[in-house]
Amino acid sequence: MSPRPDTFRTCEFWIGRAGAGKTYGCLAAMAEELRRSPRGFPLLLLVPEQATAQMERRLAAWPGLVGGYARARVFSFQHLARQALAAGGGELGPTLGETGRVMLLRR
């Protein structure tokens, strides 16, 4: 089954070594798209767990986005997995804590 034209989305991967400007480029591209079209499909930025709050702050403080933004969303890998499972009717089961991992490894 092919996707409907109104549901087609694109995905961009920005790869490169540290200091190459990946983060700046992603945020600049998102800010430009938000300025160009404040309404539309959500723009997702996928970052490591520890960087989500920092990226949200950087995007909110981006020059030219004075009124804020509603389309942009910053997700960690785990948060994106939870959202995908919830949207598909699935549910993320309970995870093992440190004690459970130790018990499992000792078997």
Coordinates of N, CA, C and O in Angstrom, one line a residue:
M1 N 0.8 -1.2 0.0 CA 0.0 0.0 0.0 C 0.9 1.2 0.0 O 1.7 1.4 0.9
S2 N 0.7 2.1 -0.9 CA 1.6 3.3 -1.0 C 1.0 4.4 -0.2 O -0.3 4.5 0.0
P3 N 1.8 5.3 0.4 CA 1.3 6.4 1.2 C 0.5 7.4 0.4 O 0.7 7.6 -0.8
R4 N -0.5 7.9 1.1 CA -1.3 9.0 0.4 C -0.4 10.2 0.2 O 0.5 10.5 1.1
P5 N -0.7 11.0 -0.8 CA 0.2 12.2 -1.0 C 0.2 13.2 0.1 O 1.2 13.8 0.4
D6 N -0.9 13.3 0.9 CA -1.0 14.2 2.0 C -0.4 13.7 3.2 O -0.3 14.4 4.2
T7 N 0.1 12.4 3.2 CA 0.8 11.9 4.4 C 2.3 11.6 4.2 O 2.9 11.1 5.1
F8 N 2.8 12.0 3.0 CA 4.2 11.7 2.7 C 5.1 12.6 3.5 O 4.9 13.8 3.6
R9 N 6.1 12.1 4.1 CA 7.1 12.8 4.9 C 8.5 12.5 4.4 O 8.7 11.5 3.8
T10 N 9.4 13.4 4.7 CA 10.8 13.2 4.3 C 11.6 13.1 5.6 O 11.2 13.6 6.7
C11 N 12.7 12.5 5.5 CA 13.6 12.3 6.7 C 15.0 12.7 6.2 O 15.5 12.2 5.2
E12 N 15.7 13.5 6.9 CA 17.0 13.9 6.6 C 18.0 13.5 7.7 O 17.7 13.6 8.9
F13 N 19.1 12.9 7.3 CA 20.1 12.5 8.3 C 21.3 13.4 8.1 O 21.8 13.6 7.0
W14 N 21.7 14.1 9.1 CA 22.9 15.0 9.1 C 24.0 14.2 9.8 O 24.0 14.0 11.0
I15 N 25.0 13.8 9.0 CA 26.1 13.1 9.6 C 27.4 13.8 9.3 O 27.5 14.5 8.4
G16 N 28.4 13.6 10.2 CA 29.7 14.2 10.0 C 30.4 14.1 11.4 O 29.9 13.8 12.4
R17 N 31.6 14.5 11.3 CA 32.5 14.5 12.5 C 32.1 15.6 13.5 O 31.3 16.6 13.1
A18 N 32.5 15.6 14.7 CA 32.3 16.6 15.7 C 32.8 18.0 15.2 O 33.9 18.0 14.6
G19 N 32.0 19.0 15.4 CA 32.4 20.3 15.0 C 32.1 20.7 13.6 O 32.6 21.7 13.1
A20 N 31.5 19.8 12.8 CA 31.2 20.0 11.4 C 30.0 21.0 11.2 O 29.8 21.4 10.1
G21 N 29.3 21.3 12.2 CA 28.1 22.2 12.1 C 26.8 21.5 11.9 O 25.8 22.1 11.4
K22 N 26.7 20.2 12.3 CA 25.4 19.4 12.1 C 24.3 20.1 12.9 O 23.2 20.3 12.4
T23 N 24.6 20.3 14.2 CA 23.5 20.9 15.1 C 23.1 22.2 14.6 O 21.9 22.5 14.5
Y24 N 24.0 23.1 14.3 CA 23.7 24.4 13.8 C 22.9 24.3 12.5 O 21.9 25.0 12.3
G25 N 23.3 23.4 11.6 CA 22.6 23.3 10.3 C 21.2 22.8 10.5 O 20.3 23.3 9.8
C26 N 21.0 21.8 11.4 CA 19.6 21.3 11.6 C 18.7 22.4 12.2 O 17.6 22.5 11.8
L27 N 19.2 23.1 13.2 CA 18.4 24.1 13.9 C 18.1 25.3 12.9 O 17.0 25.8 12.9
A28 N 19.1 25.6 12.1 CA 18.9 26.7 11.1 C 17.9 26.3 10.0 O 17.0 27.1 9.7
A29 N 17.9 25.0 9.6 CA 16.9 24.5 8.6 C 15.6 24.5 9.2 O 14.6 24.8 8.6
M30 N 15.5 24.0 10.5 CA 14.2 24.0 11.1 C 13.6 25.4 11.3 O 12.4 25.6 11.1
A31 N 14.4 26.3 11.7 CA 14.0 27.7 12.0 C 13.5 28.3 10.6 O 12.5 29.0 10.6
E32 N 14.2 28.1 9.6 CA 13.8 28.6 8.3 C 12.5 28.0 7.8 O 11.6 28.8 7.3
E33 N 12.3 26.7 8.0 CA 11.0 26.1 7.7 C 9.9 26.7 8.5 O 8.8 26.9 8.0
L34 N 10.2 26.9 9.8 CA 9.1 27.5 10.7 C 8.8 28.9 10.3 O 7.6 29.3 10.4
R35 N 9.8 29.7 9.9 CA 9.5 31.0 9.4 C 8.7 31.0 8.1 O 7.8 31.8 7.9
R36 N 9.1 30.1 7.2 CA 8.5 30.0 5.9 C 7.0 29.5 6.0 O 6.1 30.0 5.3
S37 N 6.8 28.6 6.9 CA 5.5 28.0 7.0 C 5.2 27.6 8.4 O 5.5 26.5 8.9
P38 N 4.6 28.5 9.2 CA 4.4 28.2 10.6 C 3.4 27.1 10.9 O 3.4 26.5 12.0
R39 N 2.6 26.7 9.9 CA 1.6 25.6 10.1 C 2.0 24.5 9.1 O 2.4 24.8 8.0
G40 N 1.7 23.3 9.5 CA 1.9 22.2 8.6 C 2.3 21.0 9.5 O 2.0 20.9 10.7
F41 N 2.9 20.0 8.8 CA 3.3 18.8 9.5 C 4.4 19.1 10.5 O 5.2 20.0 10.4
P42 N 4.4 18.3 11.6 CA 5.4 18.6 12.6 C 6.8 18.3 12.1 O 7.1 17.5 11.2
L43 N 7.8 19.1 12.6 CA 9.2 19.0 12.3 C 9.8 18.3 13.5 O 9.7 18.8 14.7
L44 N 10.4 17.2 13.4 CA 11.0 16.4 14.5 C 12.5 16.5 14.5 O 13.1 16.3 13.4
L45 N 13.1 16.7 15.6 CA 14.5 16.7 15.8 C 14.8 15.6 16.8 O 14.4 15.6 17.9
L46 N 15.6 14.6 16.3 CA 15.9 13.4 17.1 C 17.3 13.6 17.7 O 18.3 13.7 16.9
V47 N 17.4 13.7 19.0 CA 18.7 13.9 19.7 C 18.8 12.9 20.8 O 17.8 12.3 21.3
P48 N 20.0 12.7 21.4 CA 20.2 11.9 22.6 C 19.4 12.4 23.8 O 19.1 13.6 23.8
E49 N 19.1 11.6 24.7 CA 18.2 11.9 25.8 C 18.7 13.2 26.6 O 18.0 14.0 26.9
Q50 N 20.0 13.2 26.8 CA 20.6 14.3 27.6 C 20.6 15.7 26.8 O 20.8 16.7 27.5
A51 N 20.3 15.7 25.6 CA 20.4 16.9 24.8 C 19.0 17.5 24.5 O 18.9 18.6 23.9
T52 N 17.9 16.9 24.9 CA 16.6 17.3 24.5 C 16.3 18.7 25.0 O 15.8 19.6 24.2
A53 N 16.5 19.0 26.3 CA 16.2 20.3 26.9 C 17.0 21.4 26.2 O 16.6 22.5 25.9
Q54 N 18.3 21.1 26.0 CA 19.2 22.0 25.5 C 18.8 22.4 24.0 O 18.8 23.6 23.7
M55 N 18.4 21.4 23.2 CA 18.0 21.7 21.9 C 16.7 22.5 21.8 O 16.5 23.4 21.0
E56 N 15.8 22.2 22.7 CA 14.5 23.0 22.8 C 14.8 24.4 23.2 O 14.2 25.3 22.6
R57 N 15.7 24.7 24.1 CA 16.1 26.0 24.5 C 16.7 26.8 23.3 O 16.5 27.9 23.0
R58 N 17.7 26.1 22.6 CA 18.4 26.7 21.5 C 17.4 27.1 20.4 O 17.5 28.1 19.8
L59 N 16.5 26.2 20.1 CA 15.5 26.5 19.0 C 14.6 27.6 19.5 O 14.3 28.5 18.7
A60 N 14.1 27.6 20.7 CA 13.3 28.7 21.2 C 13.9 30.0 21.2 O 13.3 31.1 21.0
A61 N 15.3 30.1 21.4 CA 16.0 31.3 21.4 C 16.6 31.7 20.0 O 17.3 32.7 19.9
W62 N 16.2 30.9 19.0 CA 16.8 31.2 17.6 C 16.3 32.5 17.1 O 15.1 32.9 17.2
P63 N 17.2 33.3 16.6 CA 16.8 34.6 16.0 C 15.8 34.5 14.9 O 15.9 33.6 14.1
G64 N 14.7 35.3 15.0 CA 13.7 35.3 14.0 C 12.5 34.5 14.4 O 11.4 34.5 13.8
L65 N 12.6 33.7 15.5 CA 11.4 32.9 16.0 C 10.9 33.6 17.2 O 10.7 32.9 18.2
V66 N 10.6 34.8 17.1 CA 10.2 35.6 18.3 C 8.9 35.1 18.8 O 8.7 35.0 20.0
G67 N 7.9 34.7 18.0 CA 6.6 34.3 18.5 C 6.6 32.8 19.0 O 5.6 32.3 19.3
G68 N 7.7 32.2 18.9 CA 7.8 30.8 19.3 C 7.5 29.9 18.2 O 7.5 30.3 17.0
Y69 N 7.2 28.6 18.5 CA 6.9 27.7 17.4 C 6.0 26.6 17.9 O 5.9 26.3 19.1
A70 N 5.2 26.0 17.0 CA 4.3 25.0 17.4 C 4.5 23.7 16.7 O 4.2 22.6 17.1
R71 N 5.2 23.8 15.5 CA 5.4 22.6 14.7 C 6.6 21.8 15.1 O 6.7 20.6 14.8
A72 N 7.6 22.4 15.7 CA 8.9 21.7 16.0 C 8.8 20.9 17.3 O 8.2 21.4 18.2
R73 N 9.3 19.7 17.2 CA 9.3 18.9 18.4 C 10.7 18.2 18.5 O 11.2 17.7 17.5
V74 N 11.2 18.2 19.7 CA 12.5 17.6 20.0 C 12.3 16.3 20.7 O 11.6 16.3 21.8
F75 N 12.7 15.2 20.1 CA 12.5 13.9 20.7 C 13.8 13.2 21.1 O 14.8 13.4 20.3
S76 N 13.9 12.5 22.2 CA 15.0 11.6 22.4 C 14.6 10.3 21.7 O 13.4 10.1 21.3
F77 N 15.5 9.4 21.6 CA 15.2 8.1 20.9 C 14.1 7.3 21.7 O 13.2 6.8 21.1
Q78 N 14.2 7.3 23.0 CA 13.2 6.6 23.9 C 11.8 7.3 23.8 O 10.8 6.6 23.7
H79 N 11.8 8.6 23.8 CA 10.5 9.3 23.7 C 9.8 9.1 22.3 O 8.6 8.9 22.2
L80 N 10.7 9.0 21.3 CA 10.1 8.8 19.9 C 9.5 7.3 19.9 O 8.5 7.1 19.3
A81 N 10.2 6.4 20.5 CA 9.8 5.0 20.5 C 8.4 4.9 21.2 O 7.5 4.3 20.8
R82 N 8.3 5.6 22.4 CA 7.0 5.6 23.1 C 5.9 6.2 22.3 O 4.8 5.7 22.3
Q83 N 6.2 7.3 21.6 CA 5.2 8.0 20.8 C 4.7 7.1 19.7 O 3.6 7.0 19.4
A84 N 5.7 6.4 19.0 CA 5.4 5.5 17.9 C 4.5 4.4 18.4 O 3.6 4.0 17.7
L85 N 4.9 3.8 19.5 CA 4.1 2.7 20.0 C 2.7 3.1 20.4 O 1.7 2.4 20.2
A86 N 2.6 4.3 21.1 CA 1.3 4.8 21.5 C 0.4 5.1 20.2 O -0.8 4.8 20.2
A87 N 1.0 5.6 19.2 CA 0.2 6.0 18.0 C -0.2 4.7 17.3 O -1.3 4.7 16.7
G88 N 0.6 3.6 17.4 CA 0.2 2.4 16.7 C -0.6 1.5 17.6 O -0.9 0.3 17.2
G89 N -1.0 1.9 18.8 CA -1.9 1.1 19.6 C -1.1 0.2 20.5 O -1.6 -0.5 21.3
G90 N 0.2 0.2 20.4 CA 1.1 -0.6 21.2 C 1.4 0.0 22.6 O 0.9 1.2 22.8
E91 N 2.1 -0.6 23.3 CA 2.4 -0.1 24.7 C 3.8 -0.6 25.0 O 4.2 -1.7 24.8
L92 N 4.6 0.3 25.6 CA 5.9 0.0 26.0 C 5.8 -0.7 27.4 O 5.3 -0.1 28.3
G93 N 6.3 -1.9 27.5 CA 6.2 -2.7 28.7 C 7.2 -2.1 29.7 O 8.0 -1.3 29.5
P94 N 7.0 -2.6 31.0 CA 7.9 -2.2 32.0 C 9.4 -2.6 31.7 O 9.6 -3.7 31.1
T95 N 10.3 -1.8 32.1 CA 11.7 -2.1 31.8 C 12.4 -2.6 33.1 O 11.9 -2.3 34.2
L96 N 13.4 -3.3 32.9 CA 14.2 -3.8 34.1 C 14.9 -2.7 34.8 O 15.6 -1.9 34.1
G97 N 14.9 -2.7 36.1 CA 15.7 -1.8 36.8 C 17.1 -2.4 37.0 O 17.4 -3.5 36.5
E98 N 18.0 -1.7 37.7 CA 19.3 -2.2 38.0 C 19.3 -3.5 38.7 O 20.1 -4.4 38.3
T99 N 18.5 -3.7 39.7 CA 18.4 -4.9 40.4 C 18.0 -6.1 39.5 O 18.6 -7.2 39.6
G100 N 17.0 -5.8 38.7 CA 16.5 -6.9 37.8 C 17.6 -7.3 36.8 O 17.7 -8.4 36.4
R101 N 18.4 -6.3 36.3 CA 19.5 -6.6 35.4 C 20.5 -7.5 36.0 O 21.0 -8.5 35.4
V102 N 20.9 -7.2 37.3 CA 21.9 -8.0 38.0 C 21.3 -9.4 38.2 O 22.1 -10.4 38.0
M103 N 20.1 -9.5 38.6 CA 19.5 -10.9 38.8 C 19.5 -11.7 37.5 O 19.8 -12.8 37.5
L104 N 19.2 -11.0 36.4 CA 19.1 -11.7 35.1 C 20.5 -12.1 34.6 O 20.7 -13.3 34.1
L105 N 21.5 -11.3 34.8 CA 22.9 -11.6 34.4 C 23.5 -12.7 35.3 O 24.4 -13.4 34.8
R106 N 23.1 -12.8 36.5 CA 23.7 -13.8 37.4 C 23.1 -15.2 37.2 O 23.6 -16.2 37.7
R107 N 22.0 -15.4 36.4 CA 21.4 -16.7 36.1 C 22.3 -17.5 35.3 O 23.1 -17.6 34.6

